[in-house]
Short mmCIF file of C-alpha atoms and ligand atoms in Angstrom, two decimals:
data_model
loop_
_atom_site.label_atom_id
_atom_site.label_comp_id
_atom_site.label_asym_id
_atom_site.label_seq_id
_atom_site.Cartn_x
_atom_site.Cartn_y
_atom_site.Cartn_z
CA MET A 1 199.27 -8.77 77.53
CA ARG A 2 201.55 -5.80 77.00
CA ASP A 3 205.16 -6.67 76.19
CA PRO A 4 207.04 -5.97 79.46
CA THR A 5 210.09 -4.88 77.47
CA ALA A 6 208.25 -2.40 75.26
CA PHE A 7 209.93 0.51 77.07
CA LEU A 8 213.29 -0.52 75.63
CA ALA A 9 212.40 0.37 72.08
CA GLU A 10 210.26 3.35 73.16
CA GLU A 11 212.98 4.98 75.21
CA TYR A 12 215.58 4.30 72.57
CA ARG A 13 213.31 5.93 69.97
CA GLN A 14 212.99 9.02 72.19
CA LEU A 15 216.77 9.29 72.35
CA VAL A 16 217.03 9.02 68.58
CA ASP A 17 214.24 11.56 68.05
CA SER A 18 215.90 14.10 70.33
CA ALA A 19 219.31 13.34 68.75
CA THR A 20 220.75 12.45 72.17
CA ASP A 21 221.58 8.82 71.33
CA TRP A 22 225.21 7.82 70.88
CA LYS A 23 226.20 7.28 67.27
CA LEU A 24 229.24 5.13 67.64
CA ARG A 25 232.24 5.62 65.42
CA VAL A 26 234.42 2.59 64.75
CA LEU A 27 238.17 2.73 65.12
CA GLU A 28 239.73 0.24 62.72
CA GLY A 29 243.20 -0.09 64.23
CA PRO A 30 245.18 1.51 67.06
CA SER A 31 244.37 4.80 68.77
CA ALA A 32 247.23 6.65 67.08
CA PRO A 33 247.46 10.29 65.88
CA TRP A 34 246.33 9.13 62.44
CA CYS A 35 243.47 6.65 62.73
CA GLU A 36 241.16 4.73 60.46
CA ILE A 37 237.67 5.64 61.62
CA ASP A 38 234.61 4.47 59.69
CA GLY A 39 236.84 3.93 56.69
CA ARG A 40 238.39 7.42 56.75
CA ARG A 41 241.93 8.34 57.66
CA VAL A 42 241.65 11.15 60.21
CA LEU A 43 243.68 12.90 62.88
CA MET A 44 242.60 11.80 66.35
CA PHE A 45 241.77 14.91 68.35
CA CYS A 46 239.55 13.63 71.15
CA SER A 47 241.15 10.57 72.69
CA ASN A 48 242.34 10.50 76.31
CA ASN A 49 245.54 8.86 75.12
CA TYR A 50 247.42 12.14 75.81
CA LEU A 51 250.92 10.74 75.49
CA GLY A 52 250.36 8.21 72.73
CA LEU A 53 251.17 5.37 75.14
CA SER A 54 248.31 3.09 74.09
CA ASN A 55 250.30 2.28 70.96
CA HIS A 56 253.83 2.64 72.41
CA PRO A 57 256.15 -0.26 71.45
CA LYS A 58 257.37 -0.76 75.04
CA LEU A 59 253.82 -1.20 76.35
CA LYS A 60 252.89 -3.53 73.52
CA GLU A 61 255.99 -5.67 74.00
CA ALA A 62 255.39 -5.85 77.77
CA ALA A 63 251.81 -6.99 77.22
CA ILE A 64 252.85 -9.67 74.72
CA ALA A 65 255.61 -10.93 77.02
CA ALA A 66 253.16 -11.16 79.93
CA VAL A 67 250.73 -13.21 77.85
CA ARG A 68 253.57 -15.63 77.14
CA SER A 69 254.70 -15.82 80.77
CA HIS A 70 251.36 -15.51 82.64
CA GLY A 71 248.54 -16.21 80.15
CA VAL A 72 245.57 -14.04 79.22
CA GLY A 73 243.53 -14.12 82.42
CA SER A 74 244.15 -14.04 86.15
CA GLY A 75 241.65 -16.78 86.94
CA SER A 76 239.98 -15.11 89.90
CA VAL A 77 239.38 -12.06 92.03
CA ARG A 78 242.50 -10.89 93.84
CA PRO A 79 241.51 -11.97 97.38
CA ILE A 80 241.01 -15.58 96.23
CA ALA A 81 243.39 -16.83 93.55
CA GLY A 82 243.86 -13.95 91.13
CA ASN A 83 246.60 -11.95 92.84
CA MET A 84 249.69 -12.19 90.65
CA ASP A 85 253.25 -10.97 91.15
CA LEU A 86 252.55 -8.52 88.30
CA HIS A 87 249.72 -6.87 90.30
CA MET A 88 251.91 -6.53 93.39
CA GLU A 89 254.83 -5.16 91.36
CA LEU A 90 252.55 -2.64 89.67
CA GLU A 91 251.36 -1.31 93.05
CA ARG A 92 254.91 -1.02 94.37
CA ARG A 93 256.03 0.85 91.26
CA LEU A 94 253.01 3.13 91.26
CA ALA A 95 253.52 4.07 94.92
CA ARG A 96 257.16 4.88 94.18
CA PHE A 97 256.18 6.93 91.13
CA LYS A 98 253.61 8.87 93.17
CA GLY A 99 255.90 9.28 96.16
CA ALA A 100 253.23 7.70 98.35
CA GLU A 101 253.48 5.12 101.11
CA ALA A 102 251.23 2.71 99.19
CA SER A 103 249.04 2.30 96.12
CA LEU A 104 246.20 -0.02 95.19
CA VAL A 105 245.05 -0.92 91.67
CA TYR A 106 241.39 -1.51 90.81
CA GLN A 107 239.84 -2.83 87.59
CA SER A 108 238.89 0.68 86.45
CA GLY A 109 238.58 4.24 87.63
CA PHE A 110 234.83 3.80 87.79
CA ALA A 111 235.25 0.70 89.98
CA THR A 112 237.58 2.69 92.23
CA ASN A 113 235.18 5.55 92.91
CA SER A 114 232.09 3.40 93.14
CA GLY A 115 233.86 0.84 95.35
CA LEU A 116 235.81 3.07 97.71
CA ILE A 117 233.67 6.15 98.36
CA PRO A 118 230.80 4.18 100.00
CA GLN A 119 233.35 2.67 102.41
CA LEU A 120 234.92 5.97 103.40
CA VAL A 121 231.58 7.52 104.29
CA GLY A 122 228.22 6.15 105.33
CA GLU A 123 225.24 6.95 107.43
CA GLY A 124 225.87 9.96 109.66
CA ASP A 125 228.66 11.32 107.43
CA LEU A 126 228.81 14.19 104.98
CA VAL A 127 230.27 14.28 101.45
CA VAL A 128 231.12 17.71 100.08
CA SER A 129 231.37 17.59 96.30
CA ASP A 130 232.17 20.01 93.44
CA GLU A 131 229.07 20.42 91.26
CA LEU A 132 230.91 19.28 88.12
CA ASN A 133 232.43 16.09 89.53
CA HIS A 134 232.58 12.98 87.33
CA GLY A 135 229.65 10.56 87.16
CA SER A 136 231.62 7.78 88.86
CA ILE A 137 232.03 10.02 91.92
CA ILE A 138 228.33 10.83 91.88
CA ASP A 139 227.47 7.12 91.74
CA GLY A 140 229.96 6.32 94.51
CA VAL A 141 228.38 8.97 96.70
CA ARG A 142 224.90 7.62 95.90
CA LEU A 143 225.98 4.14 96.98
CA SER A 144 227.00 5.50 100.37
CA ARG A 145 224.30 6.52 102.79
CA ALA A 146 226.08 9.75 103.55
CA GLU A 147 224.45 13.14 103.28
CA ARG A 148 225.77 15.21 100.45
CA ALA A 149 226.38 18.90 99.97
CA VAL A 150 227.42 20.36 96.61
CA TYR A 151 229.54 23.50 96.28
CA ARG A 152 229.68 25.69 93.19
CA HIS A 153 232.30 24.68 90.68
CA THR A 154 235.81 25.40 92.11
CA ASP A 155 234.23 28.15 94.25
CA MET A 156 236.29 28.26 97.46
CA PRO A 157 234.12 30.73 99.41
CA ASP A 158 231.19 28.44 98.66
CA LEU A 159 233.15 25.38 99.83
CA GLU A 160 234.03 27.27 103.00
CA ARG A 161 230.38 28.15 103.53
CA VAL A 162 229.36 24.47 103.16
CA LEU A 163 232.08 23.38 105.60
CA ALA A 164 231.15 26.06 108.11
CA THR A 165 227.51 24.97 107.97
CA ALA A 166 228.61 21.37 108.52
CA GLU A 167 230.68 22.52 111.49
CA GLU A 168 227.60 23.89 113.19
CA HIS A 169 226.14 20.39 112.96
CA ARG A 170 229.47 18.80 113.79
CA PRO A 171 228.34 16.51 116.57
CA THR A 172 225.86 14.94 114.19
CA TYR A 173 228.49 14.12 111.53
CA ARG A 174 230.91 11.32 112.14
CA ARG A 175 233.19 12.13 109.19
CA VAL A 176 233.36 14.74 106.45
CA LEU A 177 234.82 13.96 103.00
CA ILE A 178 235.64 16.65 100.43
CA ILE A 179 235.83 15.20 96.94
CA THR A 180 236.83 16.80 93.65
CA ASP A 181 238.00 16.06 90.15
CA GLY A 182 241.60 17.24 89.69
CA VAL A 183 241.15 18.38 86.09
CA PHE A 184 237.57 18.90 84.92
CA SER A 185 237.11 16.98 81.71
CA MET A 186 234.60 19.25 79.94
CA ASP A 187 236.41 22.57 80.47
CA GLY A 188 240.01 21.56 81.17
CA ASP A 189 240.30 23.71 84.30
CA ILE A 190 242.25 22.60 87.36
CA ALA A 191 240.72 22.27 90.84
CA PRO A 192 242.38 24.62 93.38
CA LEU A 193 243.53 21.58 95.33
CA ASP A 194 245.99 23.58 97.45
CA ARG A 195 243.13 25.66 98.85
CA ILE A 196 240.80 22.67 99.12
CA ALA A 197 243.47 20.81 101.11
CA GLU A 198 243.93 23.81 103.38
CA LEU A 199 240.18 24.12 104.01
CA GLY A 200 239.93 20.39 104.59
CA HIS A 201 242.73 20.59 107.14
CA ARG A 202 241.11 23.51 108.96
CA HIS A 203 237.77 21.72 109.16
CA GLY A 204 239.09 18.25 109.96
CA ALA A 205 237.78 16.75 106.70
CA MET A 206 239.25 14.00 104.53
CA VAL A 207 240.30 15.16 101.04
CA TYR A 208 239.87 12.90 97.97
CA VAL A 209 241.01 13.96 94.49
CA ASP A 210 240.13 12.14 91.27
CA ASP A 211 243.09 12.92 89.02
CA ALA A 212 242.01 10.92 85.95
CA HIS A 213 242.83 13.81 83.59
CA GLY A 214 245.79 15.19 85.53
CA GLU A 215 248.00 12.13 85.48
CA GLY A 216 250.59 12.03 82.74
CA VAL A 217 249.84 15.73 82.24
CA LEU A 218 250.38 17.75 85.44
CA GLY A 219 253.19 17.74 87.96
CA ASP A 220 256.78 16.58 87.85
CA GLY A 221 257.12 14.11 84.96
CA GLY A 222 253.32 13.68 84.78
CA ARG A 223 252.99 12.57 88.42
CA GLY A 224 249.68 14.40 88.68
CA ILE A 225 247.95 17.13 90.63
CA VAL A 226 249.37 16.38 94.09
CA SER A 227 252.85 16.86 92.63
CA HIS A 228 251.68 19.91 90.64
CA PHE A 229 250.71 21.73 93.85
CA HIS A 230 253.56 20.15 95.93
CA LEU A 231 251.02 18.99 98.49
CA SER A 232 251.72 16.89 101.51
CA ARG A 233 249.99 13.54 101.75
CA ASP A 234 248.61 14.28 105.17
CA ARG A 235 246.53 17.02 103.49
CA VAL A 236 245.33 15.00 100.46
CA HIS A 237 244.32 11.63 101.85
CA VAL A 238 243.19 9.84 98.69
CA GLU A 239 244.82 10.48 95.32
CA MET A 240 242.77 8.51 92.84
CA GLY A 241 243.55 8.02 89.16
CA THR A 242 243.23 5.76 86.16
CA PHE A 243 245.45 3.86 83.76
CA SER A 244 242.87 4.35 81.00
CA LYS A 245 243.82 7.91 80.04
CA ALA A 246 247.38 9.22 79.71
CA PHE A 247 248.78 5.85 80.83
CA GLY A 248 247.18 4.38 77.72
CA VAL A 249 245.86 1.09 79.15
CA VAL A 250 243.02 0.47 81.65
CA GLY A 251 242.61 0.29 85.43
CA GLY A 252 241.90 2.56 88.38
CA HIS A 253 244.13 3.25 91.34
CA ILE A 254 244.57 5.07 94.61
CA SER A 255 247.69 6.29 96.38
CA GLY A 256 248.07 7.42 99.96
CA SER A 257 248.93 5.96 103.33
CA ARG A 258 249.48 2.28 104.05
CA SER A 259 246.39 2.31 106.25
CA LEU A 260 244.29 3.74 103.40
CA VAL A 261 245.36 0.89 101.12
CA ASP A 262 244.92 -1.83 103.77
CA PHE A 263 241.45 -0.50 104.51
CA ALA A 264 240.51 -0.05 100.84
CA TYR A 265 241.37 -3.54 99.61
CA ASN A 266 239.63 -5.23 102.49
CA LYS A 267 236.46 -3.19 102.07
CA SER A 268 235.87 -2.11 98.45
CA ARG A 269 233.25 -4.39 97.01
CA THR A 270 234.31 -3.74 93.41
CA TRP A 271 237.86 -4.82 94.27
CA LEU A 272 236.79 -7.88 96.25
CA LEU A 273 234.06 -9.18 93.96
CA SER A 274 235.28 -8.57 90.41
CA GLY A 275 238.08 -10.35 88.53
CA SER A 276 241.56 -8.85 88.58
CA HIS A 277 243.39 -7.46 85.56
CA PRO A 278 244.63 -9.89 82.93
CA PRO A 279 248.44 -10.19 83.01
CA PRO A 280 248.99 -8.14 79.80
CA VAL A 281 247.07 -5.24 81.34
CA ALA A 282 249.14 -5.20 84.52
CA ALA A 283 252.36 -5.55 82.51
CA ALA A 284 251.43 -2.75 80.11
CA CYS A 285 250.58 -0.45 83.05
CA LEU A 286 253.99 -1.23 84.56
CA ALA A 287 255.63 -0.38 81.25
CA ALA A 288 253.67 2.90 81.12
CA ILE A 289 255.15 3.95 84.47
CA ASP A 290 258.56 2.99 83.15
CA VAL A 291 258.08 5.13 80.06
CA LEU A 292 256.97 8.12 82.15
CA GLU A 293 260.02 7.72 84.39
CA HIS A 294 262.50 7.42 81.53
CA GLU A 295 261.09 9.34 78.58
CA ALA A 296 260.37 12.87 79.80
CA GLU A 297 259.91 14.05 76.21
CA HIS A 298 256.28 12.89 75.96
CA VAL A 299 254.93 15.19 78.67
CA ARG A 300 257.09 18.07 77.41
CA ARG A 301 255.83 17.59 73.87
CA LEU A 302 252.22 17.42 75.05
CA TRP A 303 252.52 20.86 76.66
CA GLU A 304 254.43 22.37 73.74
CA LEU A 305 251.70 21.30 71.31
CA THR A 306 248.99 22.40 73.75
CA HIS A 307 250.39 25.93 74.01
CA ARG A 308 250.79 26.21 70.24
CA PHE A 309 247.28 24.91 69.56
CA LYS A 310 245.62 27.19 72.13
CA SER A 311 247.41 30.26 70.91
CA ALA A 312 246.60 29.50 67.24
CA MET A 313 242.92 28.88 68.03
CA ARG A 314 242.69 32.04 70.13
CA GLY A 315 244.46 33.95 67.33
CA LEU A 316 241.86 32.75 64.83
CA GLY A 317 239.14 34.11 67.09
CA PHE A 318 237.70 30.89 68.55
CA ASP A 319 236.31 30.99 72.09
CA ILE A 320 238.40 28.36 73.89
CA GLY A 321 237.12 28.96 77.43
CA GLN A 322 239.25 28.86 80.57
CA SER A 323 241.19 25.64 80.06
CA GLU A 324 244.61 25.33 81.72
CA THR A 325 245.37 21.87 80.38
CA PRO A 326 245.65 19.89 77.09
CA ILE A 327 241.83 19.66 77.06
CA THR A 328 240.77 22.59 74.87
CA PRO A 329 237.05 23.18 74.39
CA ILE A 330 236.03 25.08 71.26
CA LEU A 331 232.84 26.78 72.38
CA VAL A 332 230.25 27.33 69.68
CA GLY A 333 226.98 27.82 71.57
CA ASP A 334 224.12 25.64 70.42
CA SER A 335 224.15 21.89 69.99
CA ARG A 336 223.31 21.82 66.29
CA ARG A 337 226.28 24.01 65.38
CA ALA A 338 228.64 21.92 67.49
CA LYS A 339 227.47 18.80 65.66
CA GLU A 340 227.83 20.50 62.26
CA LEU A 341 231.33 21.65 63.12
CA SER A 342 232.31 18.14 64.20
CA GLU A 343 230.91 16.65 60.95
CA ARG A 344 232.71 19.22 58.84
CA LEU A 345 236.00 18.66 60.68
CA PHE A 346 235.65 14.93 60.16
CA ALA A 347 235.24 15.48 56.42
CA LEU A 348 238.37 17.65 56.54
CA GLY A 349 240.29 14.86 58.31
CA VAL A 350 240.03 15.79 62.01
CA PHE A 351 238.11 13.69 64.51
CA ALA A 352 236.85 15.81 67.43
CA LEU A 353 233.60 15.01 69.19
CA PRO A 354 230.83 17.52 69.92
CA ILE A 355 229.82 17.84 73.57
CA VAL A 356 226.22 18.98 73.75
CA PHE A 357 223.27 19.26 76.11
CA PRO A 358 222.66 17.46 78.51
CA MET A 359 226.40 16.92 79.05
CA VAL A 360 226.90 20.70 79.16
CA ALA A 361 224.45 23.63 79.43
CA LYS A 362 222.26 24.28 76.36
CA ASP A 363 224.17 27.39 75.25
CA ARG A 364 227.62 25.93 76.05
CA ALA A 365 227.84 23.25 73.34
CA ARG A 366 231.37 22.72 72.15
CA ILE A 367 233.89 20.62 70.36
CA ARG A 368 236.17 19.15 72.96
CA THR A 369 239.70 18.63 71.74
CA ILE A 370 242.38 16.72 73.60
CA MET A 371 246.01 17.18 72.58
CA ASN A 372 248.21 14.19 71.83
CA ALA A 373 251.98 14.24 72.28
CA ALA A 374 252.46 11.94 69.29
CA LEU A 375 251.27 14.53 66.74
CA THR A 376 253.89 15.98 64.39
CA ASP A 377 254.17 19.71 63.67
CA ASP A 378 252.57 19.07 60.27
CA ASP A 379 249.66 17.26 61.92
CA LEU A 380 249.08 20.24 64.19
CA HIS A 381 249.11 22.66 61.25
CA LEU A 382 246.69 20.49 59.34
CA ALA A 383 244.31 20.43 62.31
CA ILE A 384 244.46 24.18 62.81
CA SER A 385 243.79 24.77 59.09
CA ALA A 386 240.81 22.41 59.24
CA PHE A 387 239.40 24.30 62.24
CA GLU A 388 239.92 27.60 60.42
CA LYS A 389 238.24 26.39 57.22
CA ALA A 390 235.28 24.77 59.01
CA GLY A 391 234.94 27.74 61.36
CA ARG A 392 234.68 30.17 58.45
CA GLU A 393 232.29 27.98 56.45
CA LEU A 394 229.95 27.68 59.43
CA ARG A 395 230.36 31.39 60.29
CA ILE A 396 231.73 30.67 63.73
CA LEU A 397 234.71 32.86 62.83
C1 PLP B 401 237.54 8.73 82.96
C2 PLP B 401 237.28 9.11 84.34
C3 PLP B 401 236.97 8.16 85.32
C4 PLP B 401 236.78 6.70 84.99
O1 PLP B 401 237.99 6.07 84.76
P1 PLP B 401 238.02 4.65 84.01
O2 PLP B 401 239.31 4.08 84.43
O3 PLP B 401 237.94 4.92 82.55
O4 PLP B 401 236.85 3.87 84.52
C5 PLP B 401 236.81 8.59 86.61
N1 PLP B 401 236.92 9.89 86.94
C6 PLP B 401 237.19 10.84 86.03
C7 PLP B 401 237.31 12.26 86.45
C8 PLP B 401 237.38 10.48 84.69
O5 PLP B 401 237.64 11.42 83.79
#
């Protein structure tokens, strides 16, 4: 008899042979600007911890205090016995921070998209999605039975075309949902949410934005993309985000109307059927909002470093694409060169991951850098020098 699990080793081997397996690096300590990774002290240049909050003393103290007062686990899913005062307080504070009627916190951003999207649309509905949307959106859409139409990346005439086509079939669609990432994580460009909201309004569609990479970065005090474009909440119906990036902790969330939140928590299967956040997580997320509200310097510093880094890299002659955010891709072309550049940078003390096919097109391999507000000026200079040295050695410059 053939071993029924033989495919496990075979498929893994194929990944290794094509160099598309994940070689995991090990972080031996906090995600700070200077990290210990695989025994080397390096500058962290690819974490989503934009503001350095994952190691901020106020968040750490809040988490420790919550362990003392509430323990390490919530004991249940929220609808049964795992709904703590900390969870409720976090949602109140988040709604206030976002200037929304209500907010709801999920276990993760992935759980938010995969739990909520299939409830917003189903059989007889249409989802209209940017071609570069995040995998959790794609999975959420797959879990729904809705039809889907993809428009070209941030291409508004193409979105309009898709919506106009849907309009012709209008009587056959119950609802239409337009869904987009706010900031696209591979290129660092920003979705034209103002125009998407306008088109949605004209065509009677719901608008859902996944702002995972915009929060803590865009808008007034890091309030995100809806604030960045000064949009009204009756034009952007679901503002989704995560506590796992700039907020420095973990957890997904949505903000919008009270009826959105009431609907979402009663219907999302991920929310209903999976344990709620441990008390230290909820408390640390609360502290992160507090820090954003009271320490404006982190977001300011993030942008200052971002502008300096981009202009230095452009000055050196690197192709840094069309990014408008602290995500700066360093485009090098083929996958092998991107991997070599990453290895060389690591040896020079900078940790920045290569992004290669199939994550991006074959000739668009890159090093993706993400700025961190906690870097010093000296750290930034060191990183730029390392890029210059490695770039010249590998004849990218
Ligand atoms: C990271 C990310 C998510 C997933 O968020 P988690 O909270 O880490 O599960 C969802 N959408 C986008 C666009 C992301 O970048």
